[in-house]
mmCIF file of C-alpha atoms and ligand atoms in Angstrom:
data_model
loop_
_atom_site.group_PDB
_atom_site.id
_atom_site.type_symbol
_atom_site.label_atom_id
_atom_site.label_comp_id
_atom_site.label_asym_id
_atom_site.label_seq_id
_atom_site.Cartn_x
_atom_site.Cartn_y
_atom_site.Cartn_z
ATOM 1 C CA MET R 193 42.108 132.395 -78.632
ATOM 2 C CA ASN R 194 41.030 128.819 -78.121
ATOM 3 C CA ARG R 195 38.544 128.065 -75.340
ATOM 4 C CA ILE R 196 38.811 124.905 -73.261
ATOM 5 C CA VAL R 197 35.381 123.265 -73.213
ATOM 6 C CA ALA R 198 36.048 120.152 -71.132
ATOM 7 C CA LYS R 199 38.712 118.672 -68.876
ATOM 8 C CA GLU R 200 39.182 115.174 -67.459
ATOM 9 C CA PHE R 201 42.027 113.566 -65.487
ATOM 10 C CA LEU R 202 43.000 110.273 -67.181
ATOM 11 C CA SER R 203 45.543 109.538 -64.457
ATOM 12 C CA GLU R 204 47.199 111.549 -61.694
ATOM 13 C CA ASN R 205 49.550 113.329 -64.123
ATOM 14 C CA VAL R 206 47.679 113.080 -67.412
ATOM 15 C CA VAL R 207 44.855 115.409 -68.392
ATOM 16 C CA LYS R 208 42.505 115.348 -71.375
ATOM 17 C CA LEU R 209 41.421 118.775 -72.637
ATOM 18 C CA ILE R 210 38.788 119.398 -75.303
ATOM 19 C CA VAL R 211 39.607 122.697 -76.978
ATOM 20 C CA GLU R 212 37.732 124.846 -79.500
ATOM 21 C CA ALA R 213 39.771 124.929 -82.723
ATOM 22 C CA PRO R 214 37.278 124.866 -85.629
ATOM 23 C CA ALA R 215 39.752 125.235 -88.524
ATOM 24 C CA VAL R 216 42.173 122.645 -87.109
ATOM 25 C CA SER R 217 39.366 120.163 -86.413
ATOM 26 C CA GLN R 218 38.293 120.275 -90.082
ATOM 27 C CA LYS R 219 41.771 119.868 -91.578
ATOM 28 C CA GLN R 220 43.629 117.499 -89.237
ATOM 29 C CA ASN R 221 44.577 113.914 -90.030
ATOM 30 C CA PRO R 222 45.941 111.133 -87.786
ATOM 31 C CA GLY R 223 49.581 111.715 -86.851
ATOM 32 C CA GLN R 224 49.436 115.527 -86.871
ATOM 33 C CA PHE R 225 50.010 117.895 -83.977
ATOM 34 C CA VAL R 226 49.537 121.484 -82.824
ATOM 35 C CA ILE R 227 51.862 123.917 -81.046
ATOM 36 C CA VAL R 228 50.281 125.773 -78.132
ATOM 37 C CA ARG R 229 51.108 128.581 -75.735
ATOM 38 C CA THR R 230 49.304 129.176 -72.465
ATOM 39 C CA ASP R 231 50.226 132.879 -72.204
ATOM 40 C CA ASP R 232 52.075 135.567 -74.172
ATOM 41 C CA LYS R 233 55.376 134.904 -72.384
ATOM 42 C CA GLY R 234 54.919 131.141 -72.418
ATOM 43 C CA GLU R 235 56.986 128.622 -74.384
ATOM 44 C CA ARG R 236 55.547 126.896 -77.422
ATOM 45 C CA ILE R 237 55.000 123.175 -76.886
ATOM 46 C CA PRO R 238 53.939 120.521 -79.404
ATOM 47 C CA LEU R 239 50.955 118.295 -78.583
ATOM 48 C CA THR R 240 49.401 115.600 -80.740
ATOM 49 C CA ILE R 241 45.815 115.976 -81.896
ATOM 50 C CA ALA R 242 44.476 112.891 -80.098
ATOM 51 C CA ASP R 243 40.994 113.263 -81.584
ATOM 52 C CA ALA R 244 38.824 115.809 -83.409
ATOM 53 C CA ASP R 245 35.130 116.577 -83.573
ATOM 54 C CA LYS R 246 34.419 118.340 -86.879
ATOM 55 C CA LYS R 247 30.771 118.963 -86.015
ATOM 56 C CA ASN R 248 31.528 120.807 -82.775
ATOM 57 C CA GLY R 249 34.802 122.317 -84.055
ATOM 58 C CA THR R 250 36.902 120.883 -81.216
ATOM 59 C CA ILE R 251 40.104 118.883 -80.840
ATOM 60 C CA THR R 252 41.271 116.643 -77.994
ATOM 61 C CA LEU R 253 44.683 117.131 -76.395
ATOM 62 C CA ILE R 254 46.113 114.684 -73.872
ATOM 63 C CA ILE R 255 48.848 116.185 -71.746
ATOM 64 C CA GLN R 256 51.311 114.635 -69.360
ATOM 65 C CA ARG R 257 52.547 116.951 -66.593
ATOM 66 C CA VAL R 258 56.367 116.928 -66.897
ATOM 67 C CA GLY R 259 57.451 120.569 -66.589
ATOM 68 C CA THR R 260 56.306 124.201 -66.484
ATOM 69 C CA THR R 261 54.095 124.453 -69.560
ATOM 70 C CA SER R 262 52.508 121.010 -69.334
ATOM 71 C CA HIS R 263 51.778 121.722 -65.636
ATOM 72 C CA LYS R 264 50.183 125.087 -66.529
ATOM 73 C CA LEU R 265 48.009 123.316 -69.122
ATOM 74 C CA CYS R 266 46.978 120.632 -66.638
ATOM 75 C CA ASN R 267 45.909 123.417 -64.226
ATOM 76 C CA MET R 268 43.610 125.087 -66.781
ATOM 77 C CA HIS R 269 39.844 124.677 -66.576
ATOM 78 C CA PRO R 270 36.814 124.663 -68.878
ATOM 79 C CA GLY R 271 36.114 128.293 -69.828
ATOM 80 C CA ASP R 272 39.829 129.245 -69.818
ATOM 81 C CA PHE R 273 41.492 130.217 -73.096
ATOM 82 C CA LEU R 274 44.804 129.028 -74.555
ATOM 83 C CA HIS R 275 46.779 132.072 -75.688
ATOM 84 C CA ASP R 276 47.369 130.535 -79.112
ATOM 85 C CA LEU R 277 47.333 127.265 -80.977
ATOM 86 C CA SER R 278 48.820 126.639 -84.419
ATOM 87 C CA GLY R 279 48.299 123.656 -86.646
ATOM 88 C CA PRO R 280 47.670 121.116 -87.898
ATOM 89 C CA LEU R 281 51.430 120.559 -88.234
ATOM 90 C CA GLY R 282 53.498 117.604 -89.418
ATOM 91 C CA ARG R 283 52.832 115.020 -92.080
ATOM 92 C CA PRO R 284 49.780 112.812 -91.600
ATOM 93 C CA THR R 285 50.315 109.073 -91.110
ATOM 94 C CA HIS R 286 50.184 107.046 -94.320
ATOM 95 C CA ILE R 287 47.225 104.728 -93.678
ATOM 96 C CA GLU R 288 46.563 101.660 -95.848
ATOM 97 C CA LYS R 289 45.253 98.113 -95.637
ATOM 98 C CA LEU R 290 48.239 95.876 -94.977
ATOM 99 C CA GLY R 291 46.931 92.907 -92.986
ATOM 100 C CA THR R 292 47.889 92.932 -89.306
ATOM 101 C CA VAL R 293 49.105 96.140 -87.674
ATOM 102 C CA LEU R 294 50.719 96.126 -84.232
ATOM 103 C CA ALA R 295 50.230 99.455 -82.434
ATOM 104 C CA CYS R 296 52.548 99.908 -79.440
ATOM 105 C CA GLY R 297 52.119 102.798 -76.999
ATOM 106 C CA GLY R 298 54.185 103.631 -73.935
ATOM 107 C CA GLY R 299 52.964 106.034 -71.244
ATOM 108 C CA VAL R 300 51.484 109.222 -72.697
ATOM 109 C CA GLY R 301 52.589 107.932 -76.154
ATOM 110 C CA ILE R 302 49.301 106.016 -76.090
ATOM 111 C CA ALA R 303 47.549 109.373 -76.776
ATOM 112 C CA PRO R 304 49.182 110.077 -80.174
ATOM 113 C CA LEU R 305 48.880 106.367 -81.004
ATOM 114 C CA PHE R 306 45.092 106.397 -80.513
ATOM 115 C CA PRO R 307 43.956 108.183 -83.740
ATOM 116 C CA ILE R 308 46.582 106.316 -85.806
ATOM 117 C CA ALA R 309 45.510 102.905 -84.464
ATOM 118 C CA ARG R 310 41.867 103.722 -85.114
ATOM 119 C CA ALA R 311 42.607 104.823 -88.693
ATOM 120 C CA PHE R 312 44.467 101.547 -89.431
ATOM 121 C CA LYS R 313 41.492 99.594 -88.069
ATOM 122 C CA GLU R 314 39.045 101.653 -90.138
ATOM 123 C CA ALA R 315 41.178 100.906 -93.230
ATOM 124 C CA GLY R 316 40.394 97.198 -92.723
ATOM 125 C CA ASN R 317 43.485 95.951 -90.886
ATOM 126 C CA ARG R 318 43.553 93.463 -88.023
ATOM 127 C CA LEU R 319 44.721 95.648 -85.137
ATOM 128 C CA ILE R 320 46.615 94.433 -82.091
ATOM 129 C CA THR R 321 47.646 97.055 -79.556
ATOM 130 C CA VAL R 322 50.253 96.616 -76.845
ATOM 131 C CA LEU R 323 50.015 99.311 -74.168
ATOM 132 C CA GLY R 324 52.776 99.803 -71.623
ATOM 133 C CA ALA R 325 52.862 101.846 -68.418
ATOM 134 C CA ARG R 326 54.999 101.928 -65.298
ATOM 135 C CA ASN R 327 51.969 100.955 -63.194
ATOM 136 C CA ARG R 328 48.158 100.659 -63.290
ATOM 137 C CA GLU R 329 47.570 104.307 -62.310
ATOM 138 C CA LEU R 330 49.615 105.560 -65.280
ATOM 139 C CA LEU R 331 47.817 103.516 -67.936
ATOM 140 C CA ILE R 332 45.553 105.586 -70.198
ATOM 141 C CA LEU R 333 42.972 104.939 -72.965
ATOM 142 C CA GLU R 334 42.772 101.136 -72.524
ATOM 143 C CA LYS R 335 38.961 101.111 -72.748
ATOM 144 C CA GLU R 336 38.929 103.506 -75.719
ATOM 145 C CA MET R 337 41.454 101.368 -77.658
ATOM 146 C CA GLY R 338 39.490 98.231 -76.737
ATOM 147 C CA ALA R 339 36.396 99.690 -78.426
ATOM 148 C CA PHE R 340 37.902 99.084 -81.894
ATOM 149 C CA ALA R 341 41.077 96.970 -81.523
ATOM 150 C CA ASP R 342 40.958 93.212 -82.182
ATOM 151 C CA GLU R 343 43.179 92.653 -79.151
ATOM 152 C CA VAL R 344 44.627 94.832 -76.393
ATOM 153 C CA ILE R 345 47.641 93.579 -74.432
ATOM 154 C CA VAL R 346 48.571 95.573 -71.334
ATOM 155 C CA MET R 347 52.047 95.466 -69.820
ATOM 156 C CA THR R 348 53.023 97.162 -66.555
ATOM 157 C CA ASP R 349 56.620 97.416 -65.329
ATOM 158 C CA ASP R 350 55.563 96.521 -61.772
ATOM 159 C CA GLY R 351 52.897 93.928 -62.673
ATOM 160 C CA SER R 352 50.132 95.947 -60.944
ATOM 161 C CA TYR R 353 47.858 95.416 -63.991
ATOM 162 C CA GLY R 354 47.895 93.295 -67.158
ATOM 163 C CA LYS R 355 51.108 91.328 -67.581
ATOM 164 C CA LYS R 356 54.317 92.147 -65.739
ATOM 165 C CA GLY R 357 57.186 93.397 -67.869
ATOM 166 C CA VAL R 358 58.291 96.097 -70.259
ATOM 167 C CA ILE R 359 56.385 96.682 -73.486
ATOM 168 C CA THR R 360 58.860 94.746 -75.661
ATOM 169 C CA VAL R 361 57.968 91.544 -73.751
ATOM 170 C CA GLY R 362 54.318 91.883 -74.886
ATOM 171 C CA ILE R 363 55.354 92.816 -78.420
ATOM 172 C CA GLU R 364 57.656 89.806 -78.780
ATOM 173 C CA GLU R 365 54.847 87.492 -77.644
ATOM 174 C CA VAL R 366 52.778 88.665 -80.639
ATOM 175 C CA LEU R 367 55.690 88.559 -83.101
ATOM 176 C CA LYS R 368 56.435 84.946 -82.102
ATOM 177 C CA ARG R 369 52.879 83.780 -82.645
ATOM 178 C CA GLU R 370 51.695 85.577 -85.795
ATOM 179 C CA SER R 371 52.687 87.462 -88.890
ATOM 180 C CA VAL R 372 52.607 91.259 -88.580
ATOM 181 C CA GLN R 373 52.866 93.571 -91.599
ATOM 182 C CA LEU R 374 53.560 96.862 -89.779
ATOM 183 C CA ALA R 375 54.412 98.029 -86.255
ATOM 184 C CA VAL R 376 53.766 101.578 -85.030
ATOM 185 C CA ALA R 377 55.495 102.572 -81.792
ATOM 186 C CA ILE R 378 55.063 105.796 -79.837
ATOM 187 C CA GLY R 379 56.420 106.547 -76.387
ATOM 188 C CA PRO R 380 59.596 107.654 -74.621
ATOM 189 C CA ALA R 381 62.675 107.719 -76.885
ATOM 190 C CA ILE R 382 64.253 104.828 -75.028
ATOM 191 C CA MET R 383 61.148 102.679 -75.516
ATOM 192 C CA MET R 384 61.053 103.427 -79.258
ATOM 193 C CA LYS R 385 64.749 102.517 -79.498
ATOM 194 C CA PHE R 386 64.176 99.065 -77.974
ATOM 195 C CA VAL R 387 60.983 98.403 -79.962
ATOM 196 C CA ALA R 388 62.941 99.237 -83.128
ATOM 197 C CA LEU R 389 65.741 96.823 -82.200
ATOM 198 C CA LEU R 390 63.176 94.071 -81.593
ATOM 199 C CA THR R 391 61.140 94.570 -84.772
ATOM 200 C CA LYS R 392 64.366 94.755 -86.811
ATOM 201 C CA LYS R 393 65.234 91.298 -85.482
ATOM 202 C CA TYR R 394 61.874 90.018 -86.780
ATOM 203 C CA ASP R 395 62.163 92.068 -89.997
ATOM 204 C CA ILE R 396 58.895 93.969 -89.407
ATOM 205 C CA PRO R 397 58.592 97.430 -91.037
ATOM 206 C CA THR R 398 58.150 99.897 -88.167
ATOM 207 C CA ILE R 399 57.304 103.557 -87.817
ATOM 208 C CA VAL R 400 57.827 105.748 -84.763
ATOM 209 C CA SER R 401 56.537 109.243 -83.961
ATOM 210 C CA LEU R 402 59.340 111.327 -82.467
ATOM 211 C CA ASN R 403 58.901 113.735 -79.558
ATOM 212 C CA THR R 404 61.863 116.083 -79.903
ATOM 213 C CA ILE R 405 62.012 119.584 -78.433
ATOM 214 C CA MET R 406 60.381 122.067 -80.826
ATOM 215 C CA VAL R 407 60.242 125.846 -81.098
ATOM 216 C CA ASP R 408 58.879 127.255 -84.368
ATOM 217 C CA GLY R 409 57.413 124.108 -85.976
ATOM 218 C CA THR R 410 58.351 125.401 -89.433
ATOM 219 C CA GLY R 411 61.691 123.713 -90.155
ATOM 220 C CA MET R 412 63.658 126.946 -89.609
ATOM 221 C CA CYS R 413 64.925 126.941 -86.003
ATOM 222 C CA GLY R 414 66.587 123.520 -86.077
ATOM 223 C CA ALA R 415 65.535 122.608 -82.519
ATOM 224 C CA CYS R 416 63.848 119.379 -83.590
ATOM 225 C CA ARG R 417 66.591 118.010 -85.836
ATOM 226 C CA VAL R 418 67.341 114.284 -85.780
ATOM 227 C CA SER R 419 69.569 111.973 -87.806
ATOM 228 C CA VAL R 420 67.589 109.515 -89.894
ATOM 229 C CA GLY R 421 69.534 107.115 -92.115
ATOM 230 C CA GLY R 422 72.587 109.360 -91.682
ATOM 231 C CA LYS R 423 70.748 112.460 -92.937
ATOM 232 C CA THR R 424 69.516 115.467 -90.934
ATOM 233 C CA LYS R 425 65.732 115.677 -90.762
ATOM 234 C CA PHE R 426 63.378 118.077 -88.986
ATOM 235 C CA VAL R 427 60.689 116.337 -86.976
ATOM 236 C CA CYS R 428 58.233 119.244 -87.349
ATOM 237 C CA VAL R 429 58.144 119.261 -91.155
ATOM 238 C CA ASP R 430 59.679 115.949 -92.282
ATOM 239 C CA GLY R 431 57.954 113.973 -89.485
ATOM 240 C CA PRO R 432 56.912 113.439 -86.792
ATOM 241 C CA GLU R 433 56.892 109.851 -88.156
ATOM 242 C CA PHE R 434 59.976 108.106 -89.483
ATOM 243 C CA ASP R 435 61.270 104.639 -90.267
ATOM 244 C CA ALA R 436 62.074 103.304 -86.791
ATOM 245 C CA HIS R 437 65.081 101.347 -88.021
ATOM 246 C CA GLU R 438 66.835 104.438 -89.394
ATOM 247 C CA ILE R 439 66.890 106.758 -86.358
ATOM 248 C CA ASP R 440 69.950 107.649 -84.312
ATOM 249 C CA TYR R 441 68.181 107.295 -80.942
ATOM 250 C CA ASP R 442 71.286 107.894 -78.813
ATOM 251 C CA GLU R 443 71.863 111.295 -80.427
ATOM 252 C CA MET R 444 68.157 112.140 -80.025
ATOM 253 C CA ILE R 445 68.149 111.160 -76.336
ATOM 254 C CA LYS R 446 71.243 113.325 -75.736
ATOM 255 C CA ARG R 447 69.621 116.302 -77.488
ATOM 256 C CA LEU R 448 66.420 115.878 -75.434
ATOM 257 C CA SER R 449 68.411 116.568 -72.263
ATOM 258 C CA THR R 450 70.146 119.719 -73.629
ATOM 259 C CA TYR R 451 68.054 122.105 -71.523
ATOM 260 C CA LYS R 452 67.642 119.900 -68.421
ATOM 261 C CA GLU R 453 69.065 122.539 -66.021
ATOM 262 C CA GLU R 454 67.015 125.404 -67.507
ATOM 263 C CA GLU R 455 63.873 123.232 -67.501
ATOM 264 C CA LYS R 456 64.415 122.326 -63.852
ATOM 265 C CA ALA R 457 65.039 125.974 -62.847
ATOM 266 C CA SER R 458 61.896 127.051 -64.713
ATOM 267 C CA TYR R 459 59.771 124.291 -63.138
ATOM 268 C CA ASP R 460 61.087 124.928 -59.595
ATOM 269 C CA GLY R 461 60.307 128.654 -60.039
ATOM 270 C CA TYR R 462 56.820 127.892 -61.334
ATOM 271 C CA LEU R 463 56.061 125.454 -58.479
ATOM 272 C CA LYS R 464 57.073 128.192 -55.978
ATOM 273 C CA THR R 465 54.449 130.506 -57.486
ATOM 274 C CA LEU R 466 51.816 127.849 -56.720
ATOM 275 C CA SER R 467 52.701 127.397 -53.039
HETATM 276 C C1 LIG Y 86 55.195 116.033 -82.278
HETATM 277 C C2 LIG Y 86 55.097 115.970 -80.764
HETATM 278 C C3 LIG Y 86 53.900 115.606 -80.193
HETATM 279 C C4 LIG Y 86 53.780 115.556 -78.795
HETATM 280 N N1 LIG Y 86 52.582 115.183 -78.272
HETATM 281 C C5 LIG Y 86 52.428 115.160 -76.932
HETATM 282 C C6 LIG Y 86 51.169 114.835 -76.358
HETATM 283 O O1 LIG Y 86 50.190 114.557 -77.052
HETATM 284 N N2 LIG Y 86 51.067 114.838 -75.012
HETATM 285 C C7 LIG Y 86 52.141 115.149 -74.203
HETATM 286 O O2 LIG Y 86 51.963 115.136 -72.978
HETATM 287 N N3 LIG Y 86 53.339 115.452 -74.706
HETATM 288 C C8 LIG Y 86 53.512 115.483 -76.050
HETATM 289 N N4 LIG Y 86 54.721 115.836 -76.572
HETATM 290 C C9 LIG Y 86 55.810 116.192 -75.629
HETATM 291 C C10 LIG Y 86 55.577 117.597 -75.071
HETATM 292 O O3 LIG Y 86 55.724 118.545 -76.109
HETATM 293 C C11 LIG Y 86 56.616 117.881 -73.945
HETATM 294 O O4 LIG Y 86 56.350 117.024 -72.874
HETATM 295 C C12 LIG Y 86 56.519 119.321 -73.479
HETATM 296 O O5 LIG Y 86 57.137 120.139 -74.454
HETATM 297 C C13 LIG Y 86 57.178 119.509 -72.142
HETATM 298 O O6 LIG Y 86 57.123 120.905 -71.815
HETATM 299 P P1 LIG Y 86 57.216 121.393 -70.306
HETATM 300 O O7 LIG Y 86 57.497 122.853 -70.294
HETATM 301 O O8 LIG Y 86 56.043 120.933 -69.536
HETATM 302 O O9 LIG Y 86 58.454 120.600 -69.732
HETATM 303 P P2 LIG Y 86 60.002 120.926 -69.910
HETATM 304 O O10 LIG Y 86 60.450 121.736 -68.748
HETATM 305 O O11 LIG Y 86 60.281 121.456 -71.287
HETATM 306 O O12 LIG Y 86 60.582 119.450 -69.785
HETATM 307 C C14 LIG Y 86 60.382 118.689 -68.590
HETATM 308 C C15 LIG Y 86 60.905 117.294 -68.787
HETATM 309 O O13 LIG Y 86 60.311 116.660 -69.933
HETATM 310 C C16 LIG Y 86 61.310 116.294 -70.882
HETATM 311 N N5 LIG Y 86 60.848 116.736 -72.208
HETATM 312 C C17 LIG Y 86 60.827 117.990 -72.702
HETATM 313 N N6 LIG Y 86 60.359 118.031 -73.947
HETATM 314 C C18 LIG Y 86 60.078 116.753 -74.263
HETATM 315 C C19 LIG Y 86 59.571 116.121 -75.395
HETATM 316 N N7 LIG Y 86 59.268 116.801 -76.500
HETATM 317 N N8 LIG Y 86 59.361 114.783 -75.328
HETATM 318 C C20 LIG Y 86 59.682 114.068 -74.229
HETATM 319 N N9 LIG Y 86 60.172 114.608 -73.128
HETATM 320 C C21 LIG Y 86 60.384 115.917 -73.135
HETATM 321 C C22 LIG Y 86 62.542 117.079 -70.502
HETATM 322 O O14 LIG Y 86 63.699 116.375 -70.851
HETATM 323 C C23 LIG Y 86 62.408 117.245 -69.030
HETATM 324 O O15 LIG Y 86 62.877 116.109 -68.349
HETATM 325 C C24 LIG Y 86 54.892 115.880 -77.956
HETATM 326 C C25 LIG Y 86 56.102 116.245 -78.548
HETATM 327 C C26 LIG Y 86 56.207 116.291 -79.939
HETATM 328 C C27 LIG Y 86 57.478 116.705 -80.571
HETATM 329 S S1 LIG Y 87 60.759 123.078 -84.471
HETATM 330 FE FE1 LIG Y 87 62.085 124.454 -85.453
HETATM 331 S S2 LIG Y 87 62.876 123.313 -87.076
HETATM 332 FE FE2 LIG Y 87 61.423 121.983 -86.202
#
């Protein structure tokens, strides 16, 4: 059982939890994730390891409330225990010194981007981050990214903070003015699709971290399968990172909505138990 030692709201629907997980904290690398359950009947959901503290044996999870399990997690408190947590899972990000790296995060995608961006900076790259959110209240980790990034550009859809516009507007501004050796984009599937189209136009190698539905996290259930370069890949064991220009995003987006009705029924039922 993994004890929650601290909790902080980063925005109205995004919570940061610090969780005891000594073995995971020692072994994890940027880009990896864990699968957690809140209770013995609960579903297993994947969450990126946003940060780790080897000395204290803890990891940081940043969770956006979107449905039953993420809501349950956001309602947990310091002292509560997760039922189980397995990991670290997935392949770590390949970090190297390339020159200038553009790290693009949309919404809660900024959380998984954080350790990857920091690792590229620590490897000696110039790091520019472009952070996108629907509005000011939904923007997370701007200050934390600013602590190590050479430049942070903030885009909000409604113009309530930073520059007005979608994230690709901010990204194109950078691509027009300077040479970039690698782009990393993490966020909603639709955002990653449009970032990939843009960076392909500028011929910039790009990686994305995919957020498919997962069940076992071992490559056996098939829930997380995606088409990459015309081949079937499993996000849990082959990813979660892939060449952004090779993904069939439309198929992935369709598969993400497979259980929409069941998810809604589950969430409505859960919300009733709270009222
Ligand atoms: C490798 C990986 C790392 C992830 N890291 C994080 C993280 O650090 N923080 C975080 O908040 N979320 C992360 N996710 C997404 C998270 O797992 C889902 O949001 C979660 O499973 C939703 O569960 P739920 O029961 O709350 O909602 P559900 O009832 O399952 O879904 C509610 C709504 O969210 C959508 N949804 C469901 N699963 C996903 C998904 N995997 N990605 C995007 N939308 C989804 C559904 O279409 C539905 O509209 C990650 C996913 C993967 C694959
Ligand atoms: S989650 Fe089952 S194969 Fe990836």
